[in-house]
Amino acid sequence: MTQALELSGTSGTHFADFIDLLRAELPDVTREVVAEIRKSIPEYNRPADSAYDQILRISTEILLAGFLQSVAEPGEPTTQRDETCRAVGQFEAIEGRNLDHLQSASRIAFHIAWRRTVIIAEREEIPTSIVSSTVDAMLVYLEEAVAQIRLGHQQASGHADVRRREERRRLLHLILQQPAVVPEAIEELARATCWWPLPEEATLIAVHPEAPCTRAALDTDVLVDLDSAEPCMLVPGPLTEARHAMLRAALSDASCVVGLTVPLERATHSLRWARRVLELAEEGIIRDGSLIPCRDHLMTMWLLSDPPLVEELTRHHLEPLRGMSDGQRRRMVETLAEAVTTRSTAVDIGERLKIHPQTVRYRLRQLESYMGDSLEDDDTRFSLDATLRALHLRNRRTLGRRGTPHT
């Protein structure tokens, strides 16, 4: 509790008179403190008569007046001061801020009050002992006020974190909603409840439902939903090295896919593609892992975007080989795929398939006899190329699940 100051004075000036002099300066000191805080801390520089402005002015008035009351009447309860400080701390927690700004504001208020006290003391020739005791009392009062602010912040932080997390989760769902909502609705939620600056671009992350995640490692502006059946994250902007490091710390062992960086209004497409790549990893078609780049598997995703269509194209293109035995047909398709997709020589194809070049030439002649002039048509060759690549990718999944490929 703030200690009482001994009454003393010079030229008939007593301590009580000094307190009265300080009280007379309260309106000017309050205006100066508020103006300097708004100037120095942009987060508190809000329009006049706004909720922020009123909170700043009222709390400054109460705390400055409370200090003078505490030194004039040291036995008086500090209930109003303590409640005000806890309320301010709770407000900061609800707004999602730590206490850095409030501590800066407290230092500003102390320095202005101390400076004005010294000016009055010199003007009125107040004894040094009274000035020194007054400044010591300010420091004690400030320490007690900050302790109450910290208590209020701690009390509200748990609830504020939960509420803010839910609001950010709602915002993420609104951004990804299909059909898309009007941009104004997203802007309103981001501004009014989440204090989340809307980025021009975003990078979506698809996460496996059972993947571990260290939430504390995520940047505060990352939107997260890890509780749904298909967990995901939205990282504002492109993935810089710092963002990559952040994701590695949070998802080091998680099976997840980094989607494409797209305009915010196309975020749902980025997530859809990332989730498809995650499915391909689960099916064994691509290598599973953490932070799989979606951009490395766009062609694979496209080729396997419609499995029934791949089956129909396969049947159409390979219909001439239907009469062969399974073993012969598999060997012919293997050679055909190498020839069409790589356009290599018989020697190179033979090296890859580990067969003699002459065997390759024999098979190619057989293929020409079965398939006729279709291999000379550019459009047909392109379609066959895409079909055989898709067939190869599909057989990766088949091998992973059953042990034997199908053609």
PDB file of C-alpha atoms in Angstrom, residues 142-252:
ATOM      1  CA  LEU A 142       2.457   2.474 -10.537  1.00  0.00           C
ATOM      2  CA  GLU A 143       3.810  -0.894  -9.423  1.00  0.00           C
ATOM      3  CA  GLU A 144       0.570  -1.731  -7.628  1.00  0.00           C
ATOM      4  CA  ALA A 145      -1.529  -0.585 -10.604  1.00  0.00           C
ATOM      5  CA  VAL A 146       0.472  -2.693 -13.046  1.00  0.00           C
ATOM      6  CA  ALA A 147       0.062  -5.727 -10.792  1.00  0.00           C
ATOM      7  CA  GLN A 148      -3.733  -5.300 -10.930  1.00  0.00           C
ATOM      8  CA  ILE A 149      -3.607  -4.838 -14.725  1.00  0.00           C
ATOM      9  CA  ARG A 150      -1.622  -8.047 -15.047  1.00  0.00           C
ATOM     10  CA  LEU A 151      -4.120  -9.880 -12.828  1.00  0.00           C
ATOM     11  CA  GLY A 152      -7.046  -8.733 -14.983  1.00  0.00           C
ATOM     12  CA  HIS A 153      -5.204  -9.730 -18.123  1.00  0.00           C
ATOM     13  CA  GLN A 154      -4.508 -13.208 -16.766  1.00  0.00           C
ATOM     14  CA  GLN A 155      -8.125 -13.662 -15.691  1.00  0.00           C
ATOM     15  CA  ALA A 156      -9.441 -12.798 -19.149  1.00  0.00           C
ATOM     16  CA  SER A 157      -6.742 -14.396 -21.282  1.00  0.00           C
ATOM     17  CA  GLY A 158      -8.064 -17.937 -21.076  1.00  0.00           C
ATOM     18  CA  HIS A 159     -11.577 -16.969 -22.078  1.00  0.00           C
ATOM     19  CA  ALA A 160     -10.354 -14.477 -24.681  1.00  0.00           C
ATOM     20  CA  ASP A 161      -8.108 -17.067 -26.318  1.00  0.00           C
ATOM     21  CA  VAL A 162     -10.970 -19.511 -26.666  1.00  0.00           C
ATOM     22  CA  ARG A 163     -13.320 -16.856 -28.030  1.00  0.00           C
ATOM     23  CA  ARG A 164     -10.755 -15.440 -30.437  1.00  0.00           C
ATOM     24  CA  ARG A 165      -9.874 -18.929 -31.674  1.00  0.00           C
ATOM     25  CA  GLU A 166     -13.535 -19.640 -32.370  1.00  0.00           C
ATOM     26  CA  GLU A 167     -13.978 -16.300 -34.151  1.00  0.00           C
ATOM     27  CA  ARG A 168     -10.923 -16.967 -36.332  1.00  0.00           C
ATOM     28  CA  ARG A 169     -12.294 -20.433 -37.068  1.00  0.00           C
ATOM     29  CA  ARG A 170     -15.620 -18.900 -38.146  1.00  0.00           C
ATOM     30  CA  LEU A 171     -13.733 -16.467 -40.371  1.00  0.00           C
ATOM     31  CA  LEU A 172     -11.811 -19.316 -42.000  1.00  0.00           C
ATOM     32  CA  HIS A 173     -15.049 -21.184 -42.726  1.00  0.00           C
ATOM     33  CA  LEU A 174     -16.571 -18.027 -44.178  1.00  0.00           C
ATOM     34  CA  ILE A 175     -13.596 -17.525 -46.514  1.00  0.00           C
ATOM     35  CA  LEU A 176     -13.842 -21.145 -47.683  1.00  0.00           C
ATOM     36  CA  GLN A 177     -17.621 -21.249 -47.933  1.00  0.00           C
ATOM     37  CA  GLN A 178     -19.162 -22.427 -51.202  1.00  0.00           C
ATOM     38  CA  PRO A 179     -21.021 -20.875 -52.821  1.00  0.00           C
ATOM     39  CA  ALA A 180     -18.847 -17.897 -51.930  1.00  0.00           C
ATOM     40  CA  VAL A 181     -20.233 -15.198 -49.670  1.00  0.00           C
ATOM     41  CA  VAL A 182     -20.010 -11.523 -50.575  1.00  0.00           C
ATOM     42  CA  PRO A 183     -16.583 -10.028 -49.758  1.00  0.00           C
ATOM     43  CA  GLU A 184     -18.207  -7.441 -47.482  1.00  0.00           C
ATOM     44  CA  ALA A 185     -19.339 -10.180 -45.084  1.00  0.00           C
ATOM     45  CA  ILE A 186     -15.784 -11.474 -44.768  1.00  0.00           C
ATOM     46  CA  GLU A 187     -14.411  -7.960 -44.302  1.00  0.00           C
ATOM     47  CA  GLU A 188     -16.963  -7.204 -41.597  1.00  0.00           C
ATOM     48  CA  LEU A 189     -16.204 -10.330 -39.572  1.00  0.00           C
ATOM     49  CA  ALA A 190     -12.444  -9.858 -39.965  1.00  0.00           C
ATOM     50  CA  ARG A 191     -12.615  -6.243 -38.804  1.00  0.00           C
ATOM     51  CA  ALA A 192     -15.359  -6.339 -36.185  1.00  0.00           C
ATOM     52  CA  THR A 193     -14.499  -9.461 -34.215  1.00  0.00           C
ATOM     53  CA  CYS A 194     -11.119 -10.848 -35.223  1.00  0.00           C
ATOM     54  CA  TRP A 195      -8.927  -7.821 -35.929  1.00  0.00           C
ATOM     55  CA  TRP A 196      -7.497  -9.839 -38.820  1.00  0.00           C
ATOM     56  CA  PRO A 197      -6.172  -7.720 -41.727  1.00  0.00           C
ATOM     57  CA  LEU A 198      -7.450  -9.215 -44.988  1.00  0.00           C
ATOM     58  CA  PRO A 199      -4.498 -10.265 -47.185  1.00  0.00           C
ATOM     59  CA  GLU A 200      -4.581 -10.091 -50.973  1.00  0.00           C
ATOM     60  CA  GLU A 201      -3.235 -13.653 -51.201  1.00  0.00           C
ATOM     61  CA  ALA A 202      -3.291 -16.721 -49.002  1.00  0.00           C
ATOM     62  CA  THR A 203      -1.669 -20.149 -48.799  1.00  0.00           C
ATOM     63  CA  LEU A 204      -3.830 -23.052 -47.640  1.00  0.00           C
ATOM     64  CA  ILE A 205      -2.515 -26.085 -45.737  1.00  0.00           C
ATOM     65  CA  ALA A 206      -4.343 -29.422 -45.743  1.00  0.00           C
ATOM     66  CA  VAL A 207      -3.558 -31.481 -42.632  1.00  0.00           C
ATOM     67  CA  HIS A 208      -4.207 -35.154 -41.954  1.00  0.00           C
ATOM     68  CA  PRO A 209      -6.907 -35.593 -39.268  1.00  0.00           C
ATOM     69  CA  GLU A 210      -4.572 -37.580 -37.016  1.00  0.00           C
ATOM     70  CA  ALA A 211      -1.520 -35.404 -37.558  1.00  0.00           C
ATOM     71  CA  PRO A 212       0.093 -33.787 -34.500  1.00  0.00           C
ATOM     72  CA  CYS A 213       0.289 -29.996 -34.421  1.00  0.00           C
ATOM     73  CA  THR A 214       1.970 -27.593 -32.012  1.00  0.00           C
ATOM     74  CA  ARG A 215      -0.451 -24.661 -31.998  1.00  0.00           C
ATOM     75  CA  ALA A 216       1.868 -22.478 -29.946  1.00  0.00           C
ATOM     76  CA  ALA A 217       4.405 -22.476 -32.790  1.00  0.00           C
ATOM     77  CA  LEU A 218       1.946 -20.935 -35.262  1.00  0.00           C
ATOM     78  CA  ASP A 219       2.020 -17.226 -36.043  1.00  0.00           C
ATOM     79  CA  THR A 220      -0.896 -15.353 -34.508  1.00  0.00           C
ATOM     80  CA  ASP A 221      -2.354 -14.374 -37.907  1.00  0.00           C
ATOM     81  CA  VAL A 222      -2.690 -17.980 -39.133  1.00  0.00           C
ATOM     82  CA  LEU A 223      -6.328 -19.100 -39.312  1.00  0.00           C
ATOM     83  CA  VAL A 224      -6.701 -22.647 -38.005  1.00  0.00           C
ATOM     84  CA  ASP A 225      -9.302 -25.392 -37.883  1.00  0.00           C
ATOM     85  CA  LEU A 226      -7.773 -28.578 -36.527  1.00  0.00           C
ATOM     86  CA  ASP A 227     -10.952 -29.952 -34.973  1.00  0.00           C
ATOM     87  CA  SER A 228     -12.973 -30.729 -38.107  1.00  0.00           C
ATOM     88  CA  ALA A 229     -12.916 -33.964 -40.097  1.00  0.00           C
ATOM     89  CA  GLU A 230     -10.645 -32.264 -42.648  1.00  0.00           C
ATOM     90  CA  PRO A 231      -8.255 -30.004 -40.709  1.00  0.00           C
ATOM     91  CA  CYS A 232      -6.724 -27.044 -42.474  1.00  0.00           C
ATOM     92  CA  MET A 233      -4.879 -23.754 -42.029  1.00  0.00           C
ATOM     93  CA  LEU A 234      -4.750 -20.456 -43.887  1.00  0.00           C
ATOM     94  CA  VAL A 235      -1.464 -18.570 -43.944  1.00  0.00           C
ATOM     95  CA  PRO A 236      -1.819 -14.950 -45.091  1.00  0.00           C
ATOM     96  CA  GLY A 237       0.330 -14.202 -48.145  1.00  0.00           C
ATOM     97  CA  PRO A 238       2.962 -16.391 -49.782  1.00  0.00           C
ATOM     98  CA  LEU A 239       5.118 -18.834 -47.860  1.00  0.00           C
ATOM     99  CA  THR A 240       8.340 -17.017 -47.033  1.00  0.00           C
ATOM    100  CA  GLU A 241      11.301 -18.726 -45.403  1.00  0.00           C
ATOM    101  CA  ALA A 242      10.072 -17.500 -42.038  1.00  0.00           C
ATOM    102  CA  ARG A 243       6.614 -18.949 -42.701  1.00  0.00           C
ATOM    103  CA  HIS A 244       8.168 -22.261 -43.773  1.00  0.00           C
ATOM    104  CA  ALA A 245      10.155 -22.388 -40.538  1.00  0.00           C
ATOM    105  CA  MET A 246       6.997 -21.644 -38.563  1.00  0.00           C
ATOM    106  CA  LEU A 247       5.099 -24.482 -40.271  1.00  0.00           C
ATOM    107  CA  ARG A 248       7.983 -26.906 -39.801  1.00  0.00           C
ATOM    108  CA  ALA A 249       7.989 -26.131 -36.086  1.00  0.00           C
ATOM    109  CA  ALA A 250       4.220 -26.622 -35.820  1.00  0.00           C
ATOM    110  CA  LEU A 251       3.854 -29.590 -38.210  1.00  0.00           C
ATOM    111  CA  SER A 252       7.239 -31.291 -38.073  1.00  0.00           C
TER     112      SER A 252
END
